[in-house]
Coordinates of C-alpha atoms in Angstrom, one line a residue:
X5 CA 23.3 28.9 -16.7
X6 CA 19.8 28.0 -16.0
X7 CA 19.1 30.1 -13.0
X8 CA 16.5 27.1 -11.8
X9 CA 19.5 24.7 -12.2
X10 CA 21.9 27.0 -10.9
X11 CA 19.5 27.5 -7.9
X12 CA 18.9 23.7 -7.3
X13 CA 23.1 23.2 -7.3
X14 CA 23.7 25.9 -4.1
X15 CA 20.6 24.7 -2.2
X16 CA 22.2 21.4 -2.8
X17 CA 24.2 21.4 0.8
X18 CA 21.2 22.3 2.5
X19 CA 18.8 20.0 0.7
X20 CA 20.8 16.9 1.9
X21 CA 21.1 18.7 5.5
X22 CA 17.6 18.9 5.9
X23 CA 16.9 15.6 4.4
X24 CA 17.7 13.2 6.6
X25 CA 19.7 10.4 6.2
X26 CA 17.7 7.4 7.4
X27 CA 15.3 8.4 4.6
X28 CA 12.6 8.8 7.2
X29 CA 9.9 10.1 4.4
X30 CA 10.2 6.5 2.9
X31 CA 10.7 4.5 6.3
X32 CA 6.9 4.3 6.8
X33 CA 6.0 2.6 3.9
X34 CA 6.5 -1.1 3.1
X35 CA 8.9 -3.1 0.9
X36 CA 10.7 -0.1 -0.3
X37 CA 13.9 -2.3 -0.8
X38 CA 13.3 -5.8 -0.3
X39 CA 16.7 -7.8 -0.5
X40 CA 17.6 -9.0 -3.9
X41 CA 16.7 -13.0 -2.6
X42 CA 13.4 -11.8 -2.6
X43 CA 13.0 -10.4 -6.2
X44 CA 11.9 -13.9 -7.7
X45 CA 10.0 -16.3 -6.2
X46 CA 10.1 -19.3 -8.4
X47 CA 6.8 -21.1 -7.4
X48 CA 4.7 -18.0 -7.6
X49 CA 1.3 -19.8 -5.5
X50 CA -1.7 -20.4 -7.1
X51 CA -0.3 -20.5 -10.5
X52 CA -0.5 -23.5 -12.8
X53 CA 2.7 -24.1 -15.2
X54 CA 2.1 -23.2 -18.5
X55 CA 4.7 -24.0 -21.4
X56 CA 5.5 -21.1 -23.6
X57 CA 7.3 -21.0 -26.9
X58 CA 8.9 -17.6 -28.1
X59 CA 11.1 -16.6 -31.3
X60 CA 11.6 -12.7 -30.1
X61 CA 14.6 -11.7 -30.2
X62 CA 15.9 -9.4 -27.7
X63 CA 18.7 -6.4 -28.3
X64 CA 18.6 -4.6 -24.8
X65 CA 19.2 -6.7 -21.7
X66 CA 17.2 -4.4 -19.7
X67 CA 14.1 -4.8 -21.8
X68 CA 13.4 -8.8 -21.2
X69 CA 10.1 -9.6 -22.8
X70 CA 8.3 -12.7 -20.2
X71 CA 8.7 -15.4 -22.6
X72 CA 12.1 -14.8 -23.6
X73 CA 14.3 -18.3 -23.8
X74 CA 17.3 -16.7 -22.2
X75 CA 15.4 -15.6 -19.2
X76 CA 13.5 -19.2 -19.3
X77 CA 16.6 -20.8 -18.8
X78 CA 17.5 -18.6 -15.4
X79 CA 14.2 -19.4 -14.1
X80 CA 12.7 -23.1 -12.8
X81 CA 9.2 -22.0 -13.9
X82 CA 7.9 -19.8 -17.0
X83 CA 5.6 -16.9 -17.0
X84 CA 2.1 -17.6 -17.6
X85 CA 0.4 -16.6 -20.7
X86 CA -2.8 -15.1 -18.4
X87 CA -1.7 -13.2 -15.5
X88 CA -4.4 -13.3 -13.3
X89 CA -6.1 -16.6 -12.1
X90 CA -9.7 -17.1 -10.2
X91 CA -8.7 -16.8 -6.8
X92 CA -9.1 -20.4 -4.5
X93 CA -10.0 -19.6 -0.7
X94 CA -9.1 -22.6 1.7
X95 CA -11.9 -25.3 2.0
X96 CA -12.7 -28.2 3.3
X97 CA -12.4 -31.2 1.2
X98 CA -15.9 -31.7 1.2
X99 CA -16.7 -28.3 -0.8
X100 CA -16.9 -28.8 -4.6
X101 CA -14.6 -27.3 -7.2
X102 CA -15.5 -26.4 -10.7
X103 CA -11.8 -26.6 -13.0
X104 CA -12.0 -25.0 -16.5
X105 CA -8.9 -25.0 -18.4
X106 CA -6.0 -22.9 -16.8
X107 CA -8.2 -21.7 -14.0
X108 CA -10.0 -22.9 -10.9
X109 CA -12.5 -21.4 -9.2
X110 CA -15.4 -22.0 -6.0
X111 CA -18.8 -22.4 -6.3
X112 CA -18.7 -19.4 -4.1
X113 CA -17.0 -17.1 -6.5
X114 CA -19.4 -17.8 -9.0
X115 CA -20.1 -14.1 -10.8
X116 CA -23.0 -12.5 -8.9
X117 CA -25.2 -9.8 -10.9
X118 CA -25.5 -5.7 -9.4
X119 CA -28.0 -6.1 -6.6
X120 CA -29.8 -3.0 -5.7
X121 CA -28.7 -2.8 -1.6
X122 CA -31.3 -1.1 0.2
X123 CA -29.5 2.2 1.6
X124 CA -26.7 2.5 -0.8
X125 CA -27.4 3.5 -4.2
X126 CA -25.1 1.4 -6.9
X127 CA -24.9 2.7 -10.7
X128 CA -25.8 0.8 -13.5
X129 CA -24.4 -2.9 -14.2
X130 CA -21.3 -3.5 -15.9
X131 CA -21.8 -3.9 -19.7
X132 CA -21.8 -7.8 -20.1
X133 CA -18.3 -7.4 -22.5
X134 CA -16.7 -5.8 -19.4
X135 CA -17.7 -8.7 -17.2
X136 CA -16.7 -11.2 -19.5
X137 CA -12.9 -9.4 -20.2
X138 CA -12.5 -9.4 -16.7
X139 CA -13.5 -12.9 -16.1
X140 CA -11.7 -14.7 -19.2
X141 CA -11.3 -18.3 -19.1
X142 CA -8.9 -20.4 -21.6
X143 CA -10.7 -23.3 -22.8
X144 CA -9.8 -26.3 -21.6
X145 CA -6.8 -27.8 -24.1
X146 CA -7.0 -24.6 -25.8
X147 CA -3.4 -24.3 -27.8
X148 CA -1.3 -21.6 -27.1
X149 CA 0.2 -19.8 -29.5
X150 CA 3.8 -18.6 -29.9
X151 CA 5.1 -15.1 -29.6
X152 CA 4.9 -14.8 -33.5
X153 CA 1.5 -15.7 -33.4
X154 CA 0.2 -14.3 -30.5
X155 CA -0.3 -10.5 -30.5
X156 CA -2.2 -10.2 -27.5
X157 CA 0.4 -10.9 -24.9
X158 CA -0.9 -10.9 -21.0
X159 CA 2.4 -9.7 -19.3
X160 CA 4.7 -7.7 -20.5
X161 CA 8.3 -6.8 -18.3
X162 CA 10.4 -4.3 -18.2
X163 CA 13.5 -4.6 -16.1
X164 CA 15.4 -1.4 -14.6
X165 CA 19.3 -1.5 -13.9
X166 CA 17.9 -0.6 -10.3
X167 CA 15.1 -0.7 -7.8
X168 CA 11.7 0.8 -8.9
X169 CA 9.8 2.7 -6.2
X170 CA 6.9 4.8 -8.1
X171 CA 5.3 4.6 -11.2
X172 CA 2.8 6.5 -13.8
X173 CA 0.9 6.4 -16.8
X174 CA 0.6 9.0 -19.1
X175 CA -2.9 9.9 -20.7
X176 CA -1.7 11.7 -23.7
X177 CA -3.6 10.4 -27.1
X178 CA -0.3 10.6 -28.9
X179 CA 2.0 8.4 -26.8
X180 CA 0.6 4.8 -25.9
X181 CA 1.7 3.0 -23.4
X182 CA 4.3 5.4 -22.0
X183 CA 4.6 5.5 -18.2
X184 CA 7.2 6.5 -16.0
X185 CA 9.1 5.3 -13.2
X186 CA 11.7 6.2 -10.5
X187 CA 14.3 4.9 -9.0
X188 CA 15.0 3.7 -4.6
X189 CA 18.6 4.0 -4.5
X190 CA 19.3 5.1 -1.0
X191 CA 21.6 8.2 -2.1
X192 CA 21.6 11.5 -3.6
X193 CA 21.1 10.9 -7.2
X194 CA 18.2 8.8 -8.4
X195 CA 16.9 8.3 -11.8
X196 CA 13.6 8.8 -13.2
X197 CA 13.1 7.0 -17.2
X198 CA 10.3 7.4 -18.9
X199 CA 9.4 4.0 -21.4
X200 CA 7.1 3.4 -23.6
X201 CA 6.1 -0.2 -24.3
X202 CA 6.5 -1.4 -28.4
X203 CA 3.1 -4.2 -28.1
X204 CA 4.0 -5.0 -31.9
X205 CA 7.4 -6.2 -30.6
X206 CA 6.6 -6.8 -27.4
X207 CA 9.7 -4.8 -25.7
X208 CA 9.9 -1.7 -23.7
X209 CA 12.0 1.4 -25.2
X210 CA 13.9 4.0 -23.0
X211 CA 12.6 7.3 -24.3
X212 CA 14.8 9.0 -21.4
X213 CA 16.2 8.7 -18.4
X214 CA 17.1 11.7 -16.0
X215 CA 18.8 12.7 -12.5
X216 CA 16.4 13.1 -10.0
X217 CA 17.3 14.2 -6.4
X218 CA 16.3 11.3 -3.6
X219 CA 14.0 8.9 -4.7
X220 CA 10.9 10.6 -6.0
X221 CA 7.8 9.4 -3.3
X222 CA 5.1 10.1 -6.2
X223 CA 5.0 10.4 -9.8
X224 CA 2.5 12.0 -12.1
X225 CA 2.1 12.7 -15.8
X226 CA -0.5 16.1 -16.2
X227 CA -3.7 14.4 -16.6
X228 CA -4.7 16.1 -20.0
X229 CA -6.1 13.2 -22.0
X230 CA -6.6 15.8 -25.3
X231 CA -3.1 16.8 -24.9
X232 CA -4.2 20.8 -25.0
X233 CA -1.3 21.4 -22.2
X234 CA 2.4 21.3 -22.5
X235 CA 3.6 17.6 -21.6
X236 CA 4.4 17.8 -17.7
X237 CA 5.9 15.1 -15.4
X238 CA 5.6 16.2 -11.3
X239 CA 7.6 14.2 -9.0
X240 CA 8.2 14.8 -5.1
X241 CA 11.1 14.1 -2.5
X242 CA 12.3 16.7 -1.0
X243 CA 10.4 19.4 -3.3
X244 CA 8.0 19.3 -5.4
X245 CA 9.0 19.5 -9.6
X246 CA 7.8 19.6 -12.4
X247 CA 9.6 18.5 -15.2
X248 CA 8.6 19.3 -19.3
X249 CA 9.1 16.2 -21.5
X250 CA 10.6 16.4 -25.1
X251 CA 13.8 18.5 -26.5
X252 CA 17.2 17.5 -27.0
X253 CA 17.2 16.3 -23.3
X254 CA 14.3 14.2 -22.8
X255 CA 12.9 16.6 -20.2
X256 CA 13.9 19.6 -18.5
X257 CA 13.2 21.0 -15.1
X258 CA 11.0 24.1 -15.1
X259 CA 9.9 25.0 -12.0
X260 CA 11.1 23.9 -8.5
X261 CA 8.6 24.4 -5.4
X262 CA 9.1 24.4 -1.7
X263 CA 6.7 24.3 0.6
X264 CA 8.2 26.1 3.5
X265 CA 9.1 29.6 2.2
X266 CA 11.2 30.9 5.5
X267 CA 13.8 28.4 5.6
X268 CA 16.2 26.3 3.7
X269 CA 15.3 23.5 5.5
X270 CA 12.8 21.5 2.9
X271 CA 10.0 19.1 5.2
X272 CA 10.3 15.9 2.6
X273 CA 7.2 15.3 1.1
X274 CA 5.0 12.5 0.8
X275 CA 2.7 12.2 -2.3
X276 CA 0.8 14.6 -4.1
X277 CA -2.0 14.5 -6.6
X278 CA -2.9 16.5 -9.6
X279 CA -6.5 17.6 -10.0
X280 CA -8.0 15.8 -12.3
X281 CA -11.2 18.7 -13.2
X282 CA -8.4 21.9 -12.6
X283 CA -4.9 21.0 -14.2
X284 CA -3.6 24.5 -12.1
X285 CA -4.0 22.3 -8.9
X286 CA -1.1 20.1 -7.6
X287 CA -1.6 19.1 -3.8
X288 CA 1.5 17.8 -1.8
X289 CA 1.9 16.1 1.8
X290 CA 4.7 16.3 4.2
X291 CA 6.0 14.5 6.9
X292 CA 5.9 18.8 8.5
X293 CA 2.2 17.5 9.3
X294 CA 1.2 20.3 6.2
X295 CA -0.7 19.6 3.5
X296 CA -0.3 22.0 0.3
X297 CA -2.1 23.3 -2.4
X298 CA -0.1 24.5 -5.2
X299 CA -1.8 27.1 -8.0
X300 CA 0.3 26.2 -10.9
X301 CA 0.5 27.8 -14.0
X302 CA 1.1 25.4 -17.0
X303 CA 0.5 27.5 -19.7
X304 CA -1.1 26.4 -23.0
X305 CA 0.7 24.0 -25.8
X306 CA 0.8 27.2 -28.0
X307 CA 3.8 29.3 -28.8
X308 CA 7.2 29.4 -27.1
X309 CA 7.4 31.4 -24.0
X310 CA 10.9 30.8 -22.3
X311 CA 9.5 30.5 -18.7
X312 CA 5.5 28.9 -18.9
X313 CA 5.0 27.6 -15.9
X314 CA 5.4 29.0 -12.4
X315 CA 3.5 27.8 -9.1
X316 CA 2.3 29.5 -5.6
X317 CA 1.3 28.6 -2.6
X318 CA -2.6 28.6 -2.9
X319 CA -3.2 27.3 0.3
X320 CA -1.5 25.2 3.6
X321 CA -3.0 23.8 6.5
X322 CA -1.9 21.8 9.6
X323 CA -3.9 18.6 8.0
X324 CA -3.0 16.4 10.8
X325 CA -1.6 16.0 14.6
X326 CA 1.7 14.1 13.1
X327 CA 3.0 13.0 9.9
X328 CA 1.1 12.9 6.6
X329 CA 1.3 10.5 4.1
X330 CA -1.2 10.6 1.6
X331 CA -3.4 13.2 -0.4
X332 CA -5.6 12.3 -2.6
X333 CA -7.9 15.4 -4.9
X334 CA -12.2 13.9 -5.2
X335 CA -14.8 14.5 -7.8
X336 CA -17.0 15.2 -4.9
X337 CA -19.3 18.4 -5.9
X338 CA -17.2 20.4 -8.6
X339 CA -14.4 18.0 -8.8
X340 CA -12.0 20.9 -7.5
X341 CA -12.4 22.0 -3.9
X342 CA -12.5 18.8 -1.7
X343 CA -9.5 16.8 -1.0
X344 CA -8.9 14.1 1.7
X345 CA -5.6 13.0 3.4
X346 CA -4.1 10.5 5.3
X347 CA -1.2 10.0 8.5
X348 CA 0.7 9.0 11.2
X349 CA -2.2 10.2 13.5
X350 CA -4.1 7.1 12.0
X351 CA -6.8 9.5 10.5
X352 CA -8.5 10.2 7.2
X353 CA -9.3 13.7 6.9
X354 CA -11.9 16.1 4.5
X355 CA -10.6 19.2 3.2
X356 CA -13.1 21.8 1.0
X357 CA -10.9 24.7 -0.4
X358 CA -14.4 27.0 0.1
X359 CA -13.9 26.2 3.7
X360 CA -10.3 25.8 5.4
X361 CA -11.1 26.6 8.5
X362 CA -12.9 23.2 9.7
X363 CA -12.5 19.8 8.3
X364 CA -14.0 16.7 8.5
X365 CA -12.5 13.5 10.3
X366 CA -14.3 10.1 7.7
X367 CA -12.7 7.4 9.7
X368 CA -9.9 6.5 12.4
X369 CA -7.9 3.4 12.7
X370 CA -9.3 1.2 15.5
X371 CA -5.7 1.3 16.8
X372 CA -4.4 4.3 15.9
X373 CA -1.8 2.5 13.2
X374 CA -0.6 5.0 10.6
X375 CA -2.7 4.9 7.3
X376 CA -0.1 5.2 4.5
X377 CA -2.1 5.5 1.3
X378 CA -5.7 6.5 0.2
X379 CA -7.6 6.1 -3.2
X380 CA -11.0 7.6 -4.3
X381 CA -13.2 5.6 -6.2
X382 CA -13.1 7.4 -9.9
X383 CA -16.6 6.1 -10.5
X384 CA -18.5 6.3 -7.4
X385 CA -16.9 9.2 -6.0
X386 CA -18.5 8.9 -2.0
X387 CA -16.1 5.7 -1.8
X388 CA -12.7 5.9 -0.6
X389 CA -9.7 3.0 0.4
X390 CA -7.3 3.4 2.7
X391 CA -5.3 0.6 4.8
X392 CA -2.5 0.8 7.8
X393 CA 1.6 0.3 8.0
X394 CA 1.5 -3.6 9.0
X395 CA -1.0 -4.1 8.1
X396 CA -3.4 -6.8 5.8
X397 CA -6.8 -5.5 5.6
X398 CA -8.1 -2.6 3.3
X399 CA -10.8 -0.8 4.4
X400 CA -13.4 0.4 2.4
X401 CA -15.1 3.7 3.6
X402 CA -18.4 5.7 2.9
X403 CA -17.8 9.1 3.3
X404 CA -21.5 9.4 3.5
X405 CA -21.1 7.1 6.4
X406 CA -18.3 8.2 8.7
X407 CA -16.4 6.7 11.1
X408 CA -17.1 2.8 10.3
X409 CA -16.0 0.6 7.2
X410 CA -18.8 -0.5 5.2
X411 CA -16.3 -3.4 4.2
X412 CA -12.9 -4.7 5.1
X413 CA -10.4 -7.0 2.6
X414 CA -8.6 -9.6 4.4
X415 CA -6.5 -11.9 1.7
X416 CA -3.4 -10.3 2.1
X417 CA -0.9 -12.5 4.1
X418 CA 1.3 -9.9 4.8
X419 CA 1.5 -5.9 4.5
X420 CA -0.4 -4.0 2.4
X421 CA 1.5 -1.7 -0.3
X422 CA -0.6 -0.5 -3.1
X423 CA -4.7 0.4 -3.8
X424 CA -6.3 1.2 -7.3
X425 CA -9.6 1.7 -8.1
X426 CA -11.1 0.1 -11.6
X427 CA -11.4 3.7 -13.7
X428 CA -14.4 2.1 -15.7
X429 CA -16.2 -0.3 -13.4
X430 CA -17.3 1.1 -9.3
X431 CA -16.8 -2.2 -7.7
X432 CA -13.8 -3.4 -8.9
X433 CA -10.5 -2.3 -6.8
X434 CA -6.8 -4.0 -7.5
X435 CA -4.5 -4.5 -3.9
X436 CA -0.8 -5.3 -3.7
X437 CA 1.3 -6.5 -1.0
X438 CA 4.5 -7.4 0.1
X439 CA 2.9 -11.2 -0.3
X440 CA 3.7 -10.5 -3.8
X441 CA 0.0 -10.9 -4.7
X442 CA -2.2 -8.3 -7.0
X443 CA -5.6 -9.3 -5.6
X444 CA -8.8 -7.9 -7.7
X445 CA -11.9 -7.6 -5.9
X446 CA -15.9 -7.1 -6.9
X447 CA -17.5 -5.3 -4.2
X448 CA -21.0 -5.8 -5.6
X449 CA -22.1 -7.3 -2.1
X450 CA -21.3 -4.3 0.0
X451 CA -22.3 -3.6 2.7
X452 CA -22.2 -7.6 3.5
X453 CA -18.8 -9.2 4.2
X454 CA -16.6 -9.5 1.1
X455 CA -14.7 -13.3 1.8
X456 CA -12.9 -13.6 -1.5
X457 CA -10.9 -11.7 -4.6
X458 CA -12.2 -12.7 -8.1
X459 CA -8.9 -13.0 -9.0
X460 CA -5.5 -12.7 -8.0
X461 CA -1.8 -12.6 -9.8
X462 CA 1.3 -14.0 -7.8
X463 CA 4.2 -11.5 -8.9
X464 CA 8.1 -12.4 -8.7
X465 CA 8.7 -10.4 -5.7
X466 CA 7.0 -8.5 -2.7
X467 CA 4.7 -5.6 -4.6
X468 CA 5.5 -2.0 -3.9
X469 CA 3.7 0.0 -6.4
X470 CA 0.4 -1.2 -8.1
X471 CA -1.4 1.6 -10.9
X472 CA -4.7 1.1 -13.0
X473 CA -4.5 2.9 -16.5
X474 CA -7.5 5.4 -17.0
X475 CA -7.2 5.4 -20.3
X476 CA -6.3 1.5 -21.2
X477 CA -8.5 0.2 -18.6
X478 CA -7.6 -3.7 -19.4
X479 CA -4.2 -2.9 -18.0
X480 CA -2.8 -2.2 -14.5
X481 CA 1.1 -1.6 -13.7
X482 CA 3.2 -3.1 -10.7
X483 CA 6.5 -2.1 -9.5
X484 CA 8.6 -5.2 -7.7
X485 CA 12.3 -5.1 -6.9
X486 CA 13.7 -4.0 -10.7
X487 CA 10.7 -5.0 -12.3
X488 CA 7.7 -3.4 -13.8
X489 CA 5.1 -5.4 -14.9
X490 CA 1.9 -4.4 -17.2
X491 CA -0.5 -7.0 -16.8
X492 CA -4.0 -7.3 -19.1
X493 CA -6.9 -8.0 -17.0

């Protein structure tokens, strides 16, 4: 027997001891498991109906492509062909409108050009094609063509035979549109699949699906866009694991990591992230107040060693006064030492590897509210977003600038879930809530007040999991209820 297997079977007992029952690493977080009344909502607001004809027939029931008839015919109201829509802030009758097709927008909202802002240095505009993708408007009485004809579809579904909780995308050259996702099912075993969408048939395949103990709190595929490394999946729960994709199997665990080496009693953990600049670097955060970082050894895609990959502790600190929730690696400097995380203490915290033994407090929650997630900007690398359990504002930090928000986003009508920063564009960031919206915003105007998204996206459900691809950057990923949903931007 696999000695790592055989391990993971007797620590079983204890794992579920230590791991306690009310789920408490997940409890903090918002619209883990909404109930199933709340998966659809068939008058999504802001959207404008939109008839849709489709000829695709569909062979898995779990794979239901948005404009298939049979799922029409369960639903009062069809999904629309564009998936976001300009966002339309309240006004007073007297303010004019400007309509355009499908899609209403304010005078306000008009697209503003890049500014130079005294103080704060801004890179280079946006290539005008980028702008313009971004900003796509269907002509007014425009046709729409059918599934045959149309081979640039907006939204594509997949549907899961349970409830989705974490989500990646994988960066490999060789395997397009594959992302992963794991399962909230509030027991033992949990499911992670890996799918892989099929845009010339406009369906989702399985490529595997695997046990996973507890549901896993983040997912990552390595981030190795030439492929040089073997092809690794981490996931955390109650360890930290990393999982090698491909074989007989569909995946195999290799390595299994816990953070707290004198005791069989595992802290659950988190999040993690996986250094983008040194692939041998896999930070975790627990609820032990500990943050970790791993030094892993992922060995190269190049002959066949039986046991390639094993991890040790690097480093561990006492990151914050109670629980933590987030860590999150920065291209700051090298792009390897500095990290930042986020907790219960309502906190957001600096970390440089070069120098544990101090670190640097960036910003604290005017009322001490736990911040639950955190997201570097991948362009501008001195931003950062973070927002607060209950909460409906984002706020947008200058590490440069501690202590204050250089800008707060308020559209949100209810809690906060999910952050991602545009890869290719500085002032672009993508929010989720349990509001079941996806609002996009352009933060060109920092540091003055930013009112408005540029657009937004009403989903079926409250939002628990929003990801923007790195390497398909027209596409971002939400998890709701069952459902994941790639939608073109």
């Amino acid at each position: 027997m696999d000695p790592i297997h055989s391990q993971q079977q007797r620590q079983q007992p204890q794992v579920q001891q230590g791991f306690q029952t009310n789920f408490n690493c997940y409890e903090a977080f918002p619209a883990t498991s909404p109930p199933e009344s709340q998966f659809f909502n068939p008058n999504p607001q802001g959207f404008q109906q939109t008839s849709t004809n489709s000829g695709i027939d569909v062979n898995e029931m779990n794979y239901i492509p948005v404009n298939d008839p049979n799922q029409q015919q369960n639903q009062s109201q069809a999904q629309p062909n564009q998936p976001y829509y300009y966002y339309q802030p309240q006004t007073s009758q007297n303010q004019p409108s400007i309509s355009n097709g499908s899609f209403t927008y304010q005078p306000s909202m008009r697209s503003i050009p890049n500014h130079q802002i005294p103080g704060i240095p801004h890179p280079p505009s946006l290539p005008e094609h980028m702008d313009s993708h971004m900003m796509q408007q269907i002509p007014h009485g425009a046709m729409i063509p059918s599934n045959h004809q149309q081979k640039r579809k907006e939204i594509y579904r997949y549907l899961a035979p349970h409830e989705l909780y974490s989500c990646s995308w994988s960066v490999r050259p060789d395997s397009k549109f594959r992302l992963a996702v794991g399962s909230f099912i509030e027991e033992y075993n949990n499911k992670i699949s890996i799918v892989q969408l099929k845009e010339d048939h406009g369906d989702f395949a399985t490529v595997c699906t695997f046990d996973h103990p507890y549901p896993s709190t983040k997912i990552m595929f390595i981030p190795d866009p030439k492929g040089v490394h073997p092809d690794l999946l981490a996931t955390t729960g109650d360890y930290l694991r990393l999982w090698k994709l491909g074989g007989h199997n569909g995946a195999s665990l290799e390595v299994m990591l816990n953070n707290n080496r004198t005791s069989d009693y595992c802290a659950p953990l988190t999040s993690s992230d996986w250094n983008e600049t040194d692939l041998s670097l896999i930070g975790t955060s627990s609820i032990d107040t500990t943050c970790t970082i791993w030094q892993i050894e992922t060995g190269q895609a190049i002959g066949n060693t039986a046991r390639a990959i094993e991890g040790t502790v690097k480093t561990q600190l006492i990151a914050h006064d109670k629980e933590v929730y987030d860590i999150a690696f920065s291209k700051l400097a090298t792009g390897r030492e500095i990290f930042a995380s986020v907790g219960a203490d309502g906190s957001v915290r600096m970390f440089d590897l070069r120098h544990m033994e101090y670190s640097t407090i960036v910003f604290e929650e005017p009322n001490r509210k736990p911040l639950l997630r955190l997201a570097w900007n991948k362009a501008d690398h001195n931003y950062l977003a973070t927002f607060a359990r209950a909460s409906n504002e984002v706020y947008i930090l200058d590490v440069r600038v501690p202590s204050m928000p250089i800008a707060t986003l308020q559209n949100h009508s209810a809690s906060i879930s999910g952050i991602a920063w545009a890869p290719h564009s500085p002032v672009h960031i993508c929010t989720a809530g349990d509001d079941s919206q996806a609002l996009i915003w352009d933060l060109h105007n920092m540091p003055r007040p930013i009112e408005d998204p540029i657009l937004a996206y009403a989903a079926g459900g409250a939002i628990n999991h929003v990801d923007w691809s790195n390497i398909y950057t027209d596409w971002i990923s939400i998890c709701y209820g069952r459902s994941l949903e790639l939608l073109r931007v």
